[in-house]
PDB file of C-alpha atoms in Angstrom:
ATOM      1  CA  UNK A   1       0.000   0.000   0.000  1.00 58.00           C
ATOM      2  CA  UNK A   2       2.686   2.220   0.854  1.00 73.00           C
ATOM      3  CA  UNK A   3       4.898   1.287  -2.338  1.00 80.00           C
ATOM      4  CA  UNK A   4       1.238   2.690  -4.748  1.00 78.00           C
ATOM      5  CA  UNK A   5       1.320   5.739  -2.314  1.00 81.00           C
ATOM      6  CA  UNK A   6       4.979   6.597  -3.260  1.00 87.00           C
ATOM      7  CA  UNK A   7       4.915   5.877  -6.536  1.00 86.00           C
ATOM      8  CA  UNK A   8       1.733   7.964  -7.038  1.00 84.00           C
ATOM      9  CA  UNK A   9       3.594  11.022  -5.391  1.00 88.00           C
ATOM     10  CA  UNK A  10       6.389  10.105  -7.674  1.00 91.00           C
ATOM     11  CA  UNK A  11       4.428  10.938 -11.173  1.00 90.00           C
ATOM     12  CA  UNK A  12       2.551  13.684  -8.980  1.00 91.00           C
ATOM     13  CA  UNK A  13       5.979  15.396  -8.838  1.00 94.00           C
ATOM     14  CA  UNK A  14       6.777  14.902 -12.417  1.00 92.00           C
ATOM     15  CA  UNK A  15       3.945  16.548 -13.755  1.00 92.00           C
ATOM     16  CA  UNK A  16       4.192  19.410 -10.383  1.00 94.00           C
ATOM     17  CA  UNK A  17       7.625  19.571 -12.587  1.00 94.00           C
ATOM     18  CA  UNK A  18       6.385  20.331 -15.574  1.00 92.00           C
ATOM     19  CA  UNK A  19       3.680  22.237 -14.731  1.00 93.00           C
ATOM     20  CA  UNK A  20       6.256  24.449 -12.903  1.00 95.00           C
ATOM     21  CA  UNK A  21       8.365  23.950 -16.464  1.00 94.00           C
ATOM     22  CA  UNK A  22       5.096  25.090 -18.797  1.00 94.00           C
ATOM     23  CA  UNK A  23       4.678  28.220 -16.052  1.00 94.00           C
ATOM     24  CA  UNK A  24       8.432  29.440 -16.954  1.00 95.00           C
ATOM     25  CA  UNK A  25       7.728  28.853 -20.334  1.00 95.00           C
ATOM     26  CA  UNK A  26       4.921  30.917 -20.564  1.00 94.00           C
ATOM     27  CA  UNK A  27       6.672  33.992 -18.774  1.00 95.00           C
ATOM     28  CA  UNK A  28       9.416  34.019 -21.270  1.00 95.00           C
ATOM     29  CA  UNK A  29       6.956  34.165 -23.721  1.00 93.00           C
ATOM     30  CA  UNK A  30       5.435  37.058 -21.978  1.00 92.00           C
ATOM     31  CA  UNK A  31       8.527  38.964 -21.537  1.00 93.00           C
ATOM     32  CA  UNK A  32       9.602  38.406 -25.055  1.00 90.00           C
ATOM     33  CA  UNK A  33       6.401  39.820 -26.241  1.00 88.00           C
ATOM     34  CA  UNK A  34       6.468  42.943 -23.710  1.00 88.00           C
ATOM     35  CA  UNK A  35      10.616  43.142 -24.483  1.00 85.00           C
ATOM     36  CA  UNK A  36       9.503  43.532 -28.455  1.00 83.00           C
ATOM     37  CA  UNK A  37       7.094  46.014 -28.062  1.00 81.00           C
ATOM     38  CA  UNK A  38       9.516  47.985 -25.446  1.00 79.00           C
ATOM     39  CA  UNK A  39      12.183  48.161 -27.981  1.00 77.00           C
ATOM     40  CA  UNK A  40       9.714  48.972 -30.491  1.00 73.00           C
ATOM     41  CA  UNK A  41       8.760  52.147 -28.800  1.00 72.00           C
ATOM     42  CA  UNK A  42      12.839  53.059 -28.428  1.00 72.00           C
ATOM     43  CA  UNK A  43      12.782  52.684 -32.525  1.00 67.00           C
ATOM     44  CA  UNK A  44      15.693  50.209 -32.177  1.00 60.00           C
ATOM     45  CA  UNK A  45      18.343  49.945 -35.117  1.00 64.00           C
ATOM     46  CA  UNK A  46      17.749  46.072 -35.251  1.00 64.00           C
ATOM     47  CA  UNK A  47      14.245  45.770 -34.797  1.00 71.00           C
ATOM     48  CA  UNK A  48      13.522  43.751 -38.578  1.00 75.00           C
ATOM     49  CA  UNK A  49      15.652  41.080 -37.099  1.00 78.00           C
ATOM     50  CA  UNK A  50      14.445  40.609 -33.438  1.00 79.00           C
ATOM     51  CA  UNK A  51      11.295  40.465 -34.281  1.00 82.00           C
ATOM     52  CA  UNK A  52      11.499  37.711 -36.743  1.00 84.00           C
ATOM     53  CA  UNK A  53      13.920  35.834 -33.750  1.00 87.00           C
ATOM     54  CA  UNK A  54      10.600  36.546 -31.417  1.00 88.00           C
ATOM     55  CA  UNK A  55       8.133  35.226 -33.498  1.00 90.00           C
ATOM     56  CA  UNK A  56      10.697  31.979 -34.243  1.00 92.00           C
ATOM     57  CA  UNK A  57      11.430  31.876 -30.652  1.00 92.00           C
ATOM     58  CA  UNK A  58       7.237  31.804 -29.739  1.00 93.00           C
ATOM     59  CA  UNK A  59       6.520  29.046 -31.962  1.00 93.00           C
ATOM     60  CA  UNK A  60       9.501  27.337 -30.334  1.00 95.00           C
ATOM     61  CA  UNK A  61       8.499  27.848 -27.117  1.00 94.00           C
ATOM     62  CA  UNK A  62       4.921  26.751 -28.170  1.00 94.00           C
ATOM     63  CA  UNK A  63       6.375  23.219 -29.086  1.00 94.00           C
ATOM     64  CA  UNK A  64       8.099  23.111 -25.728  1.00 93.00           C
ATOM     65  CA  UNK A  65       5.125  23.869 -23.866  1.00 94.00           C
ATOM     66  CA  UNK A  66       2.914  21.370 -26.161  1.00 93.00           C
ATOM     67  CA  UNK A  67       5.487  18.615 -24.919  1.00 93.00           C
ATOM     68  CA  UNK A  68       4.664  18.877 -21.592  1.00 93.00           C
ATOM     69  CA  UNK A  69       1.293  19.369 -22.127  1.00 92.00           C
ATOM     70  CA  UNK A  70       1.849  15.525 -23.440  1.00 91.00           C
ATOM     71  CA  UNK A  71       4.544  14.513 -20.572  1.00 90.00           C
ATOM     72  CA  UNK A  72       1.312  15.016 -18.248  1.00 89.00           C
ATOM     73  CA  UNK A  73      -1.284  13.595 -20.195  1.00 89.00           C
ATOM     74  CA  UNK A  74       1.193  10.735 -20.624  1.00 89.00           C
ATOM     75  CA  UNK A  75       0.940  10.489 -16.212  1.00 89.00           C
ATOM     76  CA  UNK A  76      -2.481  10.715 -16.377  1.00 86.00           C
ATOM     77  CA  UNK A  77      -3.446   7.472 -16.565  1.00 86.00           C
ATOM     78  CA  UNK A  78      -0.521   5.735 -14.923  1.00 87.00           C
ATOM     79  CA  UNK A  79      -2.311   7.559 -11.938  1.00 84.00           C
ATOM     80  CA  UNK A  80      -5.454   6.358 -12.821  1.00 84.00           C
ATOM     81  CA  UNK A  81      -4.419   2.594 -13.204  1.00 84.00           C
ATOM     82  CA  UNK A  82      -2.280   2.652  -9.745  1.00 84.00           C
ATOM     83  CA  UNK A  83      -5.615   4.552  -7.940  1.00 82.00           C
ATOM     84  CA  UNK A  84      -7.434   1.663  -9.141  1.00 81.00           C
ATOM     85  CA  UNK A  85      -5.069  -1.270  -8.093  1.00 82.00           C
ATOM     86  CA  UNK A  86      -4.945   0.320  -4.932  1.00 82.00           C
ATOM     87  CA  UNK A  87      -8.342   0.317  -4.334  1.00 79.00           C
ATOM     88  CA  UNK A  88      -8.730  -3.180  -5.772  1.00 79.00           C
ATOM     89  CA  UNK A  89      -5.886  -4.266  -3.240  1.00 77.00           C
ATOM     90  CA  UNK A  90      -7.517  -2.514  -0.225  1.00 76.00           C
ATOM     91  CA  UNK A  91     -11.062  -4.381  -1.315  1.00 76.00           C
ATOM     92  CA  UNK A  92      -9.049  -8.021  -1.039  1.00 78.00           C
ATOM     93  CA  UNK A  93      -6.937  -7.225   1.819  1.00 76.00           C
ATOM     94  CA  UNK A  94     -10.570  -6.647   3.465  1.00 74.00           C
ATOM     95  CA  UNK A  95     -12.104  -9.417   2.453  1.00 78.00           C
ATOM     96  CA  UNK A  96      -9.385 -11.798   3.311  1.00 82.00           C
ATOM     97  CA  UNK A  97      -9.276 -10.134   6.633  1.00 82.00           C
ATOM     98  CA  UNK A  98     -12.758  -9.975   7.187  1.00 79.00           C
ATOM     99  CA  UNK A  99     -12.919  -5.976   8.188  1.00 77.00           C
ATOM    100  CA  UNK A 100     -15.560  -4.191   6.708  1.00 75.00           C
ATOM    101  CA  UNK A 101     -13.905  -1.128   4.723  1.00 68.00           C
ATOM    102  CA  UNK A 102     -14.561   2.585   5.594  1.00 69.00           C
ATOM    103  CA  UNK A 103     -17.342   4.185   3.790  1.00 58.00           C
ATOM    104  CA  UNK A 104     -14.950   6.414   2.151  1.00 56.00           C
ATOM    105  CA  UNK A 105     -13.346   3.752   0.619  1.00 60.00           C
ATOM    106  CA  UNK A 106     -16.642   2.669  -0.860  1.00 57.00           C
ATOM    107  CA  UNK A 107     -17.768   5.056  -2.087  1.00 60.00           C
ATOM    108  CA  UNK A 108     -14.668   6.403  -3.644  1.00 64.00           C
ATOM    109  CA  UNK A 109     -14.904   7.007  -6.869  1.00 66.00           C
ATOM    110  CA  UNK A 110     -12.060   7.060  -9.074  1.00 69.00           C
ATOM    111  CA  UNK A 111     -12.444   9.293 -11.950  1.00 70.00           C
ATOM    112  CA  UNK A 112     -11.089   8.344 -15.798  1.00 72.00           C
ATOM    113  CA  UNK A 113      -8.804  10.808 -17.090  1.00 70.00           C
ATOM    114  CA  UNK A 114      -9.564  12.766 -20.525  1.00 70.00           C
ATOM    115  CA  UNK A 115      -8.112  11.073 -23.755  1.00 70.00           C
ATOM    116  CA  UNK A 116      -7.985  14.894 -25.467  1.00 76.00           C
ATOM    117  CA  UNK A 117      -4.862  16.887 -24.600  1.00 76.00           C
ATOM    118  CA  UNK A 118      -5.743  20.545 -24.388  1.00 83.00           C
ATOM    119  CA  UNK A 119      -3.161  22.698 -25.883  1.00 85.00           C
ATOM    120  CA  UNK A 120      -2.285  25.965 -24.996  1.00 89.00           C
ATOM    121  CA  UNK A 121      -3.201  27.301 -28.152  1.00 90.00           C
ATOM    122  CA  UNK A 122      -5.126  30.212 -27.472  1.00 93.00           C
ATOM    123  CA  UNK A 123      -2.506  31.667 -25.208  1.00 93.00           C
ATOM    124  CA  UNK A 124       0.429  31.252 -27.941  1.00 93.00           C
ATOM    125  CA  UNK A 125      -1.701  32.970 -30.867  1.00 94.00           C
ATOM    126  CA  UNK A 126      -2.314  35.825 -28.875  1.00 93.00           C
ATOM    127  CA  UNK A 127       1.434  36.061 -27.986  1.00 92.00           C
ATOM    128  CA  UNK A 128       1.849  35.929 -31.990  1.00 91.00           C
ATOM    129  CA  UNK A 129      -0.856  38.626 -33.103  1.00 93.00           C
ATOM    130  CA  UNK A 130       0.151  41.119 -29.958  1.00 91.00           C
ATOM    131  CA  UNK A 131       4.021  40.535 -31.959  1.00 88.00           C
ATOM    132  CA  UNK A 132       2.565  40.884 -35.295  1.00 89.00           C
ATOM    133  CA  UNK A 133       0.749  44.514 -33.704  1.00 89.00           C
ATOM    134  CA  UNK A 134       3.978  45.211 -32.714  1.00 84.00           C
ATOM    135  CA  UNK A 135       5.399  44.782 -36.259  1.00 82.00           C
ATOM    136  CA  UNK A 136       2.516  46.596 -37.737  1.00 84.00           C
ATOM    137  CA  UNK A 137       3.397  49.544 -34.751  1.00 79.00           C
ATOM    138  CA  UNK A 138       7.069  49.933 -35.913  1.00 75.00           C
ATOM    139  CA  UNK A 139       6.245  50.658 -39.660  1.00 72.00           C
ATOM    140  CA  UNK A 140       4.656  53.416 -38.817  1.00 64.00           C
TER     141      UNK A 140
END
């Protein structure tokens, strides 16, 4: 019982990891996009060529992010399957025993995870048109 405990903490750290990971990510992101526009407003010599770096870097960073998105959902039902053999084990233990289980044992209910991923999709296009603004801003 205690070895399904630990090794549920164990992928529950991993994905604490990268959602810690995806958080940085996201904050670069941010600052590049706020960095841009900064420089933008300072009418920088080499803006042409930092701006095409940002938008290269975003969709970079959007693959990173997108891969542990996946890492996670990848956890997910490692979780799932341990939750249930746990359960399962605590069901025969009692039986064998002949103690009746807790109620909240019984009625726990162990939910299935999602099979879609959810992408951070949204987040990275507006990252993209706020840099393409930014473009449009330093023509003129």
């Amino acid at each position: 019982m205690n070895e399904m405990f630990f090794r549920i903490s164990s992928i529950q750290r991993k994905m604490e990891a990268n959602n810690n990971l995806q958080t940085i990510i996201k904050v670069i992101t941010g600052l590049l996009v706020f960095t841009i526009f900064f420089c933008s407003l300072n009418q920088a010599n080499a803006m042409n060529v930092a701006w095409i770096i940002s938008m290269l870097v975003i969709v970079l960073l959007f693959i990173f992010d997108s891969y542990y998105v996946k890492n996670n959902k990848k956890y997910e039902p490692q979780i799932y399957q341990l939750e249930v053999d746990e359960l399962t084990h605590k069901k025969e233990v009692a039986k064998i025993i002949g103690e009746p289980l807790s109620d909240v044992v019984l009625i726990r209910e162990i939910k299935k995870t999602m099979e879609d991923v959810s992408l951070p999709i949204l987040y990275y296009a507006i990252m993209l048109i706020l840099d393409i603004i930014i473009k449009i801003i330093m023509i003129h």
